[in-house]
């Protein structure tokens, strides 16, 4: 998986990102009011709760381990870590998916959820995280901290098993 990020160590860039996010949120709010869009949809109570990576694997491994292309999904979680949505962020090729943190967090911002889990597959079958997977995870933790959305885990699924990057100590 390849990551595209802007350097986030400079304060002006962080401020620019937050300003752009605020403008987008204001615009979304105005559109929701104008078109009478429900901003807090009802969510079923029987959704799975994520407290460990095995739950994520149980939910998605049958489907994702067989994909011929790399795919990145985001699980949207409420305050009680219940899954309230699942979005496919990228469909890549057999070797990589181009991922930007902004695309990963967009559904979480729109749905106003406090937690996410990122899941992607390795079509090769080997779930061992690549250098790009590790860098993406670090970038997502940093961006999540700026946005106030916690990345609970990044799970890599392959036909030969799975790996939790939180389990590897990359996420506190």
PDB file of C-alpha atoms in Angstrom:
ATOM      1  CA  UNK A   1       0.000   0.000   0.000  1.00  0.00           C
ATOM      2  CA  UNK A   2       1.349   3.423  -0.919  1.00  0.00           C
ATOM      3  CA  UNK A   3       0.734   6.477   1.195  1.00  0.00           C
ATOM      4  CA  UNK A   4       0.408  10.082   0.054  1.00  0.00           C
ATOM      5  CA  UNK A   5       0.698  12.577   2.848  1.00  0.00           C
ATOM      6  CA  UNK A   6       1.687  16.148   3.251  1.00  0.00           C
ATOM      7  CA  UNK A   7       4.292  16.869   5.931  1.00  0.00           C
ATOM      8  CA  UNK A   8       2.362  17.493   9.120  1.00  0.00           C
ATOM      9  CA  UNK A   9       5.144  18.745  11.352  1.00  0.00           C
ATOM     10  CA  UNK A  10       4.666  22.415  10.456  1.00  0.00           C
ATOM     11  CA  UNK A  11       2.019  24.336  12.378  1.00  0.00           C
ATOM     12  CA  UNK A  12       0.787  26.433   9.408  1.00  0.00           C
ATOM     13  CA  UNK A  13       0.038  23.270   7.423  1.00  0.00           C
ATOM     14  CA  UNK A  14      -1.875  21.777  10.333  1.00  0.00           C
ATOM     15  CA  UNK A  15      -3.854  24.974  10.662  1.00  0.00           C
ATOM     16  CA  UNK A  16      -4.594  25.008   6.939  1.00  0.00           C
ATOM     17  CA  UNK A  17      -5.867  21.425   7.158  1.00  0.00           C
ATOM     18  CA  UNK A  18      -8.103  22.238  10.105  1.00  0.00           C
ATOM     19  CA  UNK A  19      -9.412  25.392   8.397  1.00  0.00           C
ATOM     20  CA  UNK A  20     -10.258  23.446   5.242  1.00  0.00           C
ATOM     21  CA  UNK A  21     -11.961  20.768   7.325  1.00  0.00           C
ATOM     22  CA  UNK A  22     -14.041  23.384   9.158  1.00  0.00           C
ATOM     23  CA  UNK A  23     -15.110  24.970   5.860  1.00  0.00           C
ATOM     24  CA  UNK A  24     -16.141  21.578   4.482  1.00  0.00           C
ATOM     25  CA  UNK A  25     -18.074  20.738   7.643  1.00  0.00           C
ATOM     26  CA  UNK A  26     -19.876  24.087   7.514  1.00  0.00           C
ATOM     27  CA  UNK A  27     -20.788  23.518   3.875  1.00  0.00           C
ATOM     28  CA  UNK A  28     -22.020  19.974   4.613  1.00  0.00           C
ATOM     29  CA  UNK A  29     -24.121  21.301   7.478  1.00  0.00           C
ATOM     30  CA  UNK A  30     -25.687  23.970   5.268  1.00  0.00           C
ATOM     31  CA  UNK A  31     -26.478  21.397   2.565  1.00  0.00           C
ATOM     32  CA  UNK A  32     -28.005  19.035   5.128  1.00  0.00           C
ATOM     33  CA  UNK A  33     -30.287  21.797   6.390  1.00  0.00           C
ATOM     34  CA  UNK A  34     -31.203  23.024   2.905  1.00  0.00           C
ATOM     35  CA  UNK A  35     -32.070  19.555   1.607  1.00  0.00           C
ATOM     36  CA  UNK A  36     -33.469  18.259   4.912  1.00  0.00           C
ATOM     37  CA  UNK A  37     -30.930  15.453   5.165  1.00  0.00           C
ATOM     38  CA  UNK A  38     -31.007  13.471   8.400  1.00  0.00           C
ATOM     39  CA  UNK A  39     -27.660  14.197  10.047  1.00  0.00           C
ATOM     40  CA  UNK A  40     -27.974  11.564  12.772  1.00  0.00           C
ATOM     41  CA  UNK A  41     -29.447   8.486  11.108  1.00  0.00           C
ATOM     42  CA  UNK A  42     -30.883   5.741  13.265  1.00  0.00           C
ATOM     43  CA  UNK A  43     -28.451   2.884  13.682  1.00  0.00           C
ATOM     44  CA  UNK A  44     -29.348  -0.705  14.473  1.00  0.00           C
ATOM     45  CA  UNK A  45     -28.555  -1.837  18.013  1.00  0.00           C
ATOM     46  CA  UNK A  46     -27.388  -5.326  16.993  1.00  0.00           C
ATOM     47  CA  UNK A  47     -24.206  -4.250  15.209  1.00  0.00           C
ATOM     48  CA  UNK A  48     -20.961  -6.004  16.219  1.00  0.00           C
ATOM     49  CA  UNK A  49     -18.783  -4.391  18.851  1.00  0.00           C
ATOM     50  CA  UNK A  50     -15.045  -4.236  18.190  1.00  0.00           C
ATOM     51  CA  UNK A  51     -12.753  -4.764  21.165  1.00  0.00           C
ATOM     52  CA  UNK A  52     -10.188  -7.028  19.535  1.00  0.00           C
ATOM     53  CA  UNK A  53      -8.869  -7.680  16.032  1.00  0.00           C
ATOM     54  CA  UNK A  54     -10.355 -11.184  15.940  1.00  0.00           C
ATOM     55  CA  UNK A  55     -13.814  -9.620  15.680  1.00  0.00           C
ATOM     56  CA  UNK A  56     -12.712  -7.650  12.613  1.00  0.00           C
ATOM     57  CA  UNK A  57     -11.200 -10.783  11.097  1.00  0.00           C
ATOM     58  CA  UNK A  58     -14.394 -12.764  11.780  1.00  0.00           C
ATOM     59  CA  UNK A  59     -16.412 -10.047  10.025  1.00  0.00           C
ATOM     60  CA  UNK A  60     -14.272  -9.592   6.925  1.00  0.00           C
ATOM     61  CA  UNK A  61     -11.691 -12.315   6.354  1.00  0.00           C
ATOM     62  CA  UNK A  62     -13.862 -14.710   4.332  1.00  0.00           C
ATOM     63  CA  UNK A  63     -14.611 -11.993   1.826  1.00  0.00           C
ATOM     64  CA  UNK A  64     -11.379  -9.994   1.818  1.00  0.00           C
ATOM     65  CA  UNK A  65      -8.871 -12.864   1.851  1.00  0.00           C
ATOM     66  CA  UNK A  66     -10.136 -14.020  -1.548  1.00  0.00           C
ATOM     67  CA  UNK A  67      -9.985 -10.666  -3.355  1.00  0.00           C
ATOM     68  CA  UNK A  68      -7.669 -10.508  -6.368  1.00  0.00           C
ATOM     69  CA  UNK A  69      -7.028  -6.802  -5.826  1.00  0.00           C
ATOM     70  CA  UNK A  70      -5.923  -4.910  -2.761  1.00  0.00           C
ATOM     71  CA  UNK A  71      -8.868  -3.224  -1.081  1.00  0.00           C
ATOM     72  CA  UNK A  72      -8.933  -0.782   1.834  1.00  0.00           C
ATOM     73  CA  UNK A  73     -11.990  -0.501   4.068  1.00  0.00           C
ATOM     74  CA  UNK A  74     -12.823   1.636   7.063  1.00  0.00           C
ATOM     75  CA  UNK A  75     -15.067   0.439   9.860  1.00  0.00           C
ATOM     76  CA  UNK A  76     -16.877   3.345  11.518  1.00  0.00           C
ATOM     77  CA  UNK A  77     -17.414   2.874  15.252  1.00  0.00           C
ATOM     78  CA  UNK A  78     -19.526   4.734  17.776  1.00  0.00           C
ATOM     79  CA  UNK A  79     -18.488   5.596  21.355  1.00  0.00           C
ATOM     80  CA  UNK A  80     -19.205   2.030  22.467  1.00  0.00           C
ATOM     81  CA  UNK A  81     -17.108   0.630  19.588  1.00  0.00           C
ATOM     82  CA  UNK A  82     -20.178  -0.697  17.784  1.00  0.00           C
ATOM     83  CA  UNK A  83     -19.822  -0.843  14.010  1.00  0.00           C
ATOM     84  CA  UNK A  84     -22.149   1.770  12.552  1.00  0.00           C
ATOM     85  CA  UNK A  85     -20.831   1.634   9.010  1.00  0.00           C
ATOM     86  CA  UNK A  86     -18.299   0.174   6.632  1.00  0.00           C
ATOM     87  CA  UNK A  87     -16.840   1.992   3.649  1.00  0.00           C
ATOM     88  CA  UNK A  88     -14.568   0.772   0.876  1.00  0.00           C
ATOM     89  CA  UNK A  89     -12.014   3.558   0.476  1.00  0.00           C
ATOM     90  CA  UNK A  90      -9.823   2.153  -2.276  1.00  0.00           C
ATOM     91  CA  UNK A  91      -9.764  -0.684  -4.732  1.00  0.00           C
ATOM     92  CA  UNK A  92      -6.179  -1.057  -5.908  1.00  0.00           C
ATOM     93  CA  UNK A  93      -4.421  -3.509  -8.134  1.00  0.00           C
ATOM     94  CA  UNK A  94      -2.816  -6.831  -7.262  1.00  0.00           C
ATOM     95  CA  UNK A  95       0.141  -5.107  -5.630  1.00  0.00           C
ATOM     96  CA  UNK A  96      -0.908  -1.856  -4.002  1.00  0.00           C
ATOM     97  CA  UNK A  97      -3.618   0.660  -3.232  1.00  0.00           C
ATOM     98  CA  UNK A  98      -2.955   4.384  -3.216  1.00  0.00           C
ATOM     99  CA  UNK A  99      -4.228   5.688   0.116  1.00  0.00           C
ATOM    100  CA  UNK A 100      -4.465   9.234   1.420  1.00  0.00           C
ATOM    101  CA  UNK A 101      -5.345   9.824   5.081  1.00  0.00           C
ATOM    102  CA  UNK A 102      -7.960  12.397   4.025  1.00  0.00           C
ATOM    103  CA  UNK A 103      -9.905   9.680   2.181  1.00  0.00           C
ATOM    104  CA  UNK A 104      -9.662   7.328   5.141  1.00  0.00           C
ATOM    105  CA  UNK A 105     -11.070   9.869   7.602  1.00  0.00           C
ATOM    106  CA  UNK A 106     -13.701  11.435   5.309  1.00  0.00           C
ATOM    107  CA  UNK A 107     -16.458   8.900   6.180  1.00  0.00           C
ATOM    108  CA  UNK A 108     -15.685   9.229   9.893  1.00  0.00           C
ATOM    109  CA  UNK A 109     -15.971  13.020   9.720  1.00  0.00           C
ATOM    110  CA  UNK A 110     -19.209  12.852   7.724  1.00  0.00           C
ATOM    111  CA  UNK A 111     -20.744  10.268  10.078  1.00  0.00           C
ATOM    112  CA  UNK A 112     -19.334  12.038  13.169  1.00  0.00           C
ATOM    113  CA  UNK A 113     -17.893   8.866  14.678  1.00  0.00           C
ATOM    114  CA  UNK A 114     -15.112   8.918  17.275  1.00  0.00           C
ATOM    115  CA  UNK A 115     -13.309   5.692  16.282  1.00  0.00           C
ATOM    116  CA  UNK A 116     -12.272   3.825  13.155  1.00  0.00           C
ATOM    117  CA  UNK A 117     -10.588   0.563  12.231  1.00  0.00           C
ATOM    118  CA  UNK A 118      -8.769   0.312   8.916  1.00  0.00           C
ATOM    119  CA  UNK A 119      -8.708  -3.065   7.180  1.00  0.00           C
ATOM    120  CA  UNK A 120      -7.001  -4.066   3.980  1.00  0.00           C
ATOM    121  CA  UNK A 121      -6.051  -7.271   2.260  1.00  0.00           C
ATOM    122  CA  UNK A 122      -2.902  -8.580   0.636  1.00  0.00           C
ATOM    123  CA  UNK A 123      -3.805 -10.528  -2.515  1.00  0.00           C
ATOM    124  CA  UNK A 124      -0.462 -12.349  -2.259  1.00  0.00           C
ATOM    125  CA  UNK A 125      -1.895 -14.137   0.778  1.00  0.00           C
ATOM    126  CA  UNK A 126       0.944 -13.002   3.076  1.00  0.00           C
ATOM    127  CA  UNK A 127      -0.514 -10.657   5.714  1.00  0.00           C
ATOM    128  CA  UNK A 128       2.873  -9.302   6.821  1.00  0.00           C
ATOM    129  CA  UNK A 129       2.624  -5.473   6.778  1.00  0.00           C
ATOM    130  CA  UNK A 130       4.789  -3.677   4.235  1.00  0.00           C
ATOM    131  CA  UNK A 131       6.862  -0.586   5.016  1.00  0.00           C
ATOM    132  CA  UNK A 132       4.096   1.434   3.339  1.00  0.00           C
ATOM    133  CA  UNK A 133       1.453  -0.193   5.580  1.00  0.00           C
ATOM    134  CA  UNK A 134       3.471   0.720   8.661  1.00  0.00           C
ATOM    135  CA  UNK A 135       4.006   4.311   7.476  1.00  0.00           C
ATOM    136  CA  UNK A 136       0.330   4.690   6.615  1.00  0.00           C
ATOM    137  CA  UNK A 137      -0.613   3.501  10.106  1.00  0.00           C
ATOM    138  CA  UNK A 138       1.699   6.066  11.707  1.00  0.00           C
ATOM    139  CA  UNK A 139       0.279   8.803   9.459  1.00  0.00           C
ATOM    140  CA  UNK A 140      -3.306   7.781  10.297  1.00  0.00           C
ATOM    141  CA  UNK A 141      -2.596   7.909  14.027  1.00  0.00           C
ATOM    142  CA  UNK A 142      -1.174  11.422  13.634  1.00  0.00           C
ATOM    143  CA  UNK A 143      -4.054  12.685  11.471  1.00  0.00           C
ATOM    144  CA  UNK A 144      -6.601  11.018  13.753  1.00  0.00           C
ATOM    145  CA  UNK A 145      -5.099  12.851  16.721  1.00  0.00           C
ATOM    146  CA  UNK A 146      -5.531  16.159  14.871  1.00  0.00           C
ATOM    147  CA  UNK A 147      -9.153  15.345  14.006  1.00  0.00           C
ATOM    148  CA  UNK A 148     -10.103  13.817  17.337  1.00  0.00           C
ATOM    149  CA  UNK A 149     -10.893  10.458  15.695  1.00  0.00           C
ATOM    150  CA  UNK A 150      -9.088   7.495  17.184  1.00  0.00           C
ATOM    151  CA  UNK A 151      -7.609   4.798  14.961  1.00  0.00           C
ATOM    152  CA  UNK A 152      -8.244   1.687  17.065  1.00  0.00           C
ATOM    153  CA  UNK A 153      -6.432  -0.737  14.757  1.00  0.00           C
ATOM    154  CA  UNK A 154      -5.196  -1.420  11.245  1.00  0.00           C
ATOM    155  CA  UNK A 155      -5.730  -5.058  10.303  1.00  0.00           C
ATOM    156  CA  UNK A 156      -4.085  -6.706   7.290  1.00  0.00           C
ATOM    157  CA  UNK A 157      -5.848  -9.818   5.981  1.00  0.00           C
ATOM    158  CA  UNK A 158      -4.324 -12.437   3.710  1.00  0.00           C
ATOM    159  CA  UNK A 159      -5.304 -15.969   2.793  1.00  0.00           C
ATOM    160  CA  UNK A 160      -2.440 -17.159   5.039  1.00  0.00           C
ATOM    161  CA  UNK A 161      -3.730 -15.300   8.123  1.00  0.00           C
ATOM    162  CA  UNK A 162      -3.925 -11.757   9.436  1.00  0.00           C
ATOM    163  CA  UNK A 163      -1.888  -9.166  11.326  1.00  0.00           C
ATOM    164  CA  UNK A 164      -3.007  -6.412  13.699  1.00  0.00           C
ATOM    165  CA  UNK A 165      -0.737  -3.402  13.568  1.00  0.00           C
ATOM    166  CA  UNK A 166      -1.967  -2.461  17.040  1.00  0.00           C
ATOM    167  CA  UNK A 167      -0.890  -5.935  18.140  1.00  0.00           C
ATOM    168  CA  UNK A 168       2.547  -5.142  16.726  1.00  0.00           C
ATOM    169  CA  UNK A 169       2.749  -2.043  18.924  1.00  0.00           C
ATOM    170  CA  UNK A 170       2.288   0.576  16.188  1.00  0.00           C
ATOM    171  CA  UNK A 171      -0.878   1.993  17.760  1.00  0.00           C
ATOM    172  CA  UNK A 172      -1.124   2.885  21.454  1.00  0.00           C
TER     173      UNK A 172
END
